[in-house]
Coordinates of N, CA, C and O in Angstrom, one line a residue:
G1 N -2.4 -9.6 -6.6 CA -1.1 -9.0 -6.9 C -0.2 -10.1 -7.6 O -0.5 -11.3 -7.5
D2 N 0.9 -9.7 -8.1 CA 1.9 -10.5 -8.8 C 3.1 -10.6 -7.9 O 3.9 -9.6 -7.8
P3 N 3.4 -11.8 -7.3 CA 4.6 -11.9 -6.5 C 5.9 -11.6 -7.2 O 6.8 -11.0 -6.6
A4 N 6.0 -12.0 -8.4 CA 7.3 -11.7 -9.2 C 7.5 -10.2 -9.4 O 8.6 -9.7 -9.2
A5 N 6.4 -9.5 -9.7 CA 6.5 -8.0 -9.8 C 6.8 -7.4 -8.5 O 7.5 -6.4 -8.4
G6 N 6.2 -8.0 -7.4 CA 6.5 -7.5 -6.0 C 7.9 -7.7 -5.7 O 8.5 -6.8 -5.1
L7 N 8.5 -8.8 -6.0 CA 9.9 -9.0 -5.7 C 10.8 -8.0 -6.5 O 11.7 -7.4 -6.0
S8 N 10.5 -7.8 -7.8 CA 11.2 -6.9 -8.6 C 11.1 -5.5 -8.0 O 12.1 -4.8 -7.9
F9 N 9.9 -5.0 -7.6 CA 9.8 -3.7 -7.0 C 10.6 -3.6 -5.7 O 11.3 -2.7 -5.4
A10 N 10.4 -4.7 -4.8 CA 11.1 -4.6 -3.5 C 12.6 -4.6 -3.7 O 13.3 -3.9 -3.0
R11 N 13.2 -5.3 -4.7 CA 14.6 -5.3 -4.9 C 15.1 -3.9 -5.3 O 16.2 -3.5 -4.9
G12 N 14.2 -3.1 -6.0 CA 14.6 -1.8 -6.4 C 14.4 -0.7 -5.3 O 15.1 0.3 -5.3
I13 N 13.5 -1.0 -4.4 CA 13.1 0.1 -3.4 C 13.5 -0.3 -2.0 O 13.9 0.6 -1.2
C14 N 13.3 -1.5 -1.6 CA 13.3 -1.9 -0.2 C 14.6 -2.4 0.4 O 14.8 -2.6 1.6
T15 N 15.6 -2.8 -0.5 CA 16.8 -3.5 -0.1 C 17.8 -2.7 0.7 O 18.7 -3.2 1.3
E16 N 17.6 -1.4 0.7 CA 18.5 -0.5 1.5 C 18.3 -0.8 3.0 O 19.3 -0.8 3.7
C17 N 17.1 -1.2 3.4 CA 16.8 -1.4 4.8 C 16.4 -2.9 5.1 O 16.6 -3.3 6.2
H18 N 15.7 -3.5 4.1 CA 15.2 -4.9 4.3 C 15.9 -5.9 3.5 O 16.3 -5.7 2.4
K19 N 16.0 -7.1 4.1 CA 16.4 -8.3 3.3 C 15.2 -8.8 2.6 O 14.3 -9.3 3.4
V20 N 15.0 -8.7 1.3 CA 13.8 -9.0 0.7 C 13.8 -10.4 0.0 O 12.8 -11.0 -0.3
A21 N 15.0 -11.0 -0.2 CA 15.1 -12.3 -0.8 C 16.3 -13.0 -0.2 O 17.3 -12.4 0.3
S22 N 16.2 -14.3 -0.3 CA 17.2 -15.2 0.4 C 18.6 -15.0 -0.3 O 19.6 -15.3 0.4
D23 N 18.7 -14.6 -1.5 CA 20.0 -14.5 -2.2 C 20.6 -13.1 -2.0 O 21.6 -12.8 -2.5
Q24 N 20.0 -12.3 -1.1 CA 20.5 -10.9 -0.9 C 21.3 -10.9 0.4 O 20.9 -11.6 1.4
Q25 N 22.4 -10.2 0.4 CA 23.1 -10.0 1.7 C 22.3 -9.1 2.6 O 21.4 -8.3 2.2
V26 N 22.6 -9.2 3.9 CA 21.9 -8.4 4.9 C 22.3 -6.9 4.6 O 23.5 -6.6 4.5
P27 N 21.3 -6.0 4.5 CA 21.6 -4.6 4.2 C 22.4 -3.9 5.4 O 22.3 -4.4 6.5
L28 N 23.0 -2.9 5.0 CA 23.8 -2.1 6.0 C 22.9 -1.6 7.1 O 23.2 -1.6 8.3
R29 N 21.7 -1.2 6.7 CA 20.7 -0.7 7.7 C 19.8 -1.8 8.1 O 18.6 -1.8 7.9
A30 N 20.3 -2.9 8.7 CA 19.6 -4.1 8.9 C 18.6 -4.0 10.1 O 18.2 -5.0 10.6
A31 N 18.3 -2.8 10.6 CA 17.4 -2.7 11.7 C 16.0 -3.1 11.3 O 15.1 -3.5 12.1
A32 N 15.7 -3.0 10.0 CA 14.3 -3.3 9.5 C 14.2 -4.8 9.4 O 15.1 -5.5 9.0
P33 N 13.0 -5.4 9.7 CA 12.8 -6.8 9.6 C 12.9 -7.3 8.2 O 12.6 -6.6 7.3
D34 N 13.4 -8.5 8.0 CA 13.5 -9.1 6.7 C 12.0 -9.5 6.3 O 11.2 -9.7 7.1
F35 N 11.8 -9.7 5.0 CA 10.5 -9.9 4.5 C 10.0 -11.3 4.9 O 8.8 -11.4 5.1
V36 N 10.8 -12.3 5.1 CA 10.3 -13.6 5.6 C 9.8 -13.4 7.1 O 8.8 -13.9 7.4
R37 N 10.5 -12.6 7.9 CA 10.0 -12.4 9.2 C 8.7 -11.7 9.2 O 7.8 -12.0 10.0
I38 N 8.5 -10.7 8.4 CA 7.3 -10.0 8.2 C 6.2 -10.9 7.8 O 5.1 -10.9 8.4
A39 N 6.5 -11.7 6.8 CA 5.5 -12.7 6.3 C 5.0 -13.7 7.3 O 3.8 -14.1 7.3
N40 N 5.8 -14.0 8.3 CA 5.5 -15.0 9.3 C 4.9 -14.4 10.6 O 4.6 -15.1 11.5
M41 N 4.7 -13.1 10.6 CA 4.1 -12.5 11.8 C 2.6 -12.8 11.7 O 2.0 -12.7 10.6
A42 N 2.0 -13.1 12.8 CA 0.6 -13.5 12.9 C -0.3 -12.3 12.4 O -1.3 -12.5 11.8
S43 N 0.2 -11.1 12.6 CA -0.5 -9.9 12.2 C -0.4 -9.5 10.7 O -1.0 -8.6 10.3
A44 N 0.5 -10.2 10.0 CA 0.7 -9.9 8.6 C -0.4 -10.5 7.7 O -0.1 -11.4 7.0
T45 N -1.5 -9.8 7.8 CA -2.6 -10.2 6.9 C -2.5 -9.3 5.7 O -1.9 -8.2 5.7
E46 N -3.2 -9.6 4.6 CA -3.3 -8.7 3.4 C -3.8 -7.3 3.8 O -3.2 -6.3 3.4
M47 N -4.9 -7.3 4.6 CA -5.4 -6.0 5.0 C -4.4 -5.2 5.8 O -4.2 -4.0 5.6
A48 N -3.8 -5.9 6.8 CA -2.9 -5.2 7.7 C -1.7 -4.6 6.9 O -1.2 -3.5 7.2
L49 N -1.2 -5.4 5.9 CA -0.1 -4.9 5.1 C -0.5 -3.7 4.2 O 0.3 -2.8 4.1
H50 N -1.7 -3.7 3.7 CA -2.2 -2.6 3.0 C -2.3 -1.3 3.9 O -1.8 -0.3 3.5
V51 N -2.8 -1.5 5.1 CA -2.8 -0.4 6.0 C -1.4 0.1 6.3 O -1.1 1.3 6.3
F52 N -0.5 -0.8 6.6 CA 0.9 -0.4 6.9 C 1.5 0.3 5.8 O 2.1 1.4 6.0
L53 N 1.3 -0.2 4.6 CA 2.0 0.5 3.4 C 1.3 1.8 3.0 O 1.9 2.6 2.3
S54 N 0.1 2.1 3.6 CA -0.6 3.3 3.3 C -0.4 4.3 4.4 O -0.9 5.5 4.2
S55 N 0.2 4.0 5.5 CA 0.4 4.9 6.6 C 1.8 5.3 6.8 O 2.7 4.5 6.6
P56 N 2.1 6.6 7.2 CA 3.4 7.0 7.4 C 4.0 6.3 8.7 O 3.2 6.1 9.7
H57 N 5.3 6.0 8.7 CA 5.9 5.5 9.9 C 7.2 6.2 10.1 O 8.0 6.4 9.1
P58 N 7.6 6.5 11.3 CA 8.8 7.3 11.5 C 10.1 6.6 11.2 O 11.1 7.2 10.8
T59 N 10.0 5.3 11.2 CA 11.3 4.5 10.8 C 11.4 4.1 9.4 O 12.3 3.5 9.0
M60 N 10.4 4.5 8.6 CA 10.3 4.1 7.2 C 10.2 5.4 6.3 O 9.5 6.3 6.7
P61 N 10.8 5.4 5.1 CA 10.6 6.5 4.2 C 9.1 6.6 3.8 O 8.4 5.6 3.9
N62 N 8.7 7.8 3.5 CA 7.3 8.0 3.1 C 7.1 7.6 1.6 O 7.2 8.4 0.7
L63 N 7.0 6.3 1.5 CA 6.8 5.7 0.1 C 5.3 5.9 -0.3 O 4.4 5.6 0.5
I64 N 5.1 6.3 -1.5 CA 3.8 6.3 -2.1 C 3.7 5.3 -3.2 O 4.3 5.5 -4.3
L65 N 3.1 4.2 -2.9 CA 3.0 3.1 -3.9 C 1.6 3.2 -4.5 O 0.6 3.5 -3.9
T66 N 1.6 2.8 -5.8 CA 0.3 2.7 -6.5 C -0.4 1.5 -5.9 O 0.2 0.6 -5.3
P67 N -1.7 1.4 -6.1 CA -2.5 0.2 -5.7 C -1.9 -1.1 -6.2 O -1.8 -2.1 -5.5
Q68 N -1.5 -1.1 -7.5 CA -0.9 -2.3 -8.1 C 0.4 -2.6 -7.4 O 0.7 -3.8 -7.1
Q69 N 1.3 -1.6 -7.2 CA 2.6 -1.9 -6.5 C 2.3 -2.5 -5.1 O 3.0 -3.4 -4.7
Q70 N 1.3 -1.9 -4.4 CA 1.0 -2.5 -3.1 C 0.6 -3.9 -3.2 O 1.0 -4.8 -2.4
N71 N -0.3 -4.2 -4.1 CA -0.8 -5.5 -4.3 C 0.3 -6.5 -4.6 O 0.3 -7.6 -4.1
D72 N 1.2 -6.1 -5.5 CA 2.3 -6.9 -5.9 C 3.3 -7.2 -4.7 O 3.7 -8.3 -4.5
V73 N 3.7 -6.1 -4.0 CA 4.6 -6.3 -2.8 C 3.9 -7.2 -1.8 O 4.6 -8.1 -1.2
I74 N 2.7 -7.0 -1.5 CA 2.0 -7.8 -0.5 C 1.9 -9.2 -0.9 O 2.1 -10.2 -0.2
A75 N 1.6 -9.4 -2.2 CA 1.5 -10.8 -2.7 C 2.9 -11.5 -2.6 O 3.0 -12.7 -2.2
Y76 N 4.0 -10.7 -2.8 CA 5.3 -11.3 -2.7 C 5.6 -11.6 -1.2 O 6.0 -12.7 -0.9
I77 N 5.3 -10.7 -0.3 CA 5.6 -10.9 1.1 C 4.8 -12.1 1.6 O 5.4 -13.0 2.2
L78 N 3.5 -12.2 1.3 CA 2.7 -13.3 1.7 C 3.2 -14.7 1.1 O 3.0 -15.7 1.7
S79 N 3.8 -14.6 -0.1 CA 4.3 -15.8 -0.7 C 5.5 -16.4 0.1 O 5.8 -17.6 -0.1
L80 N 6.1 -15.6 0.9 CA 7.2 -16.1 1.7 C 6.8 -16.8 3.0 O 7.7 -17.3 3.7
R81 N 5.5 -16.7 3.3 CA 5.1 -17.3 4.6 C 5.4 -18.8 4.7 O 5.1 -19.6 3.8
T82 N 6.0 -19.2 5.8 CA 6.3 -20.6 6.0 C 5.6 -21.1 7.3 O 5.6 -22.3 7.5
V83 N 5.0 -20.2 8.1 CA 4.3 -20.6 9.3 C 2.9 -20.4 9.0 O 2.4 -19.4 8.5
R84 N 2.1 -21.4 9.4 CA 0.6 -21.2 9.3 C 0.1 -20.5 10.5 O 0.3 -20.9 11.6
N85 N -0.5 -19.4 10.2 CA -1.1 -18.5 11.3 C -2.6 -18.8 11.5 O -3.3 -19.2 10.7

């Protein structure tokens, strides 16, 4: 995936609920974890993020991402990792 394309996609779709970049203000619906927090979860592997983005969740809109969009968003999220798991 392309992290830059993932950031661009996330800025357009995810910012209503998630803080996706450091230069973004905390969204009004800030109950969703920010992308840095997601990236640093021990469970945030590429495979786990694919499964998460492909499965419906009651707290998240039913987004249908193309395989490339998934790859890009996952590449962006994993590029934010600061903790070695």
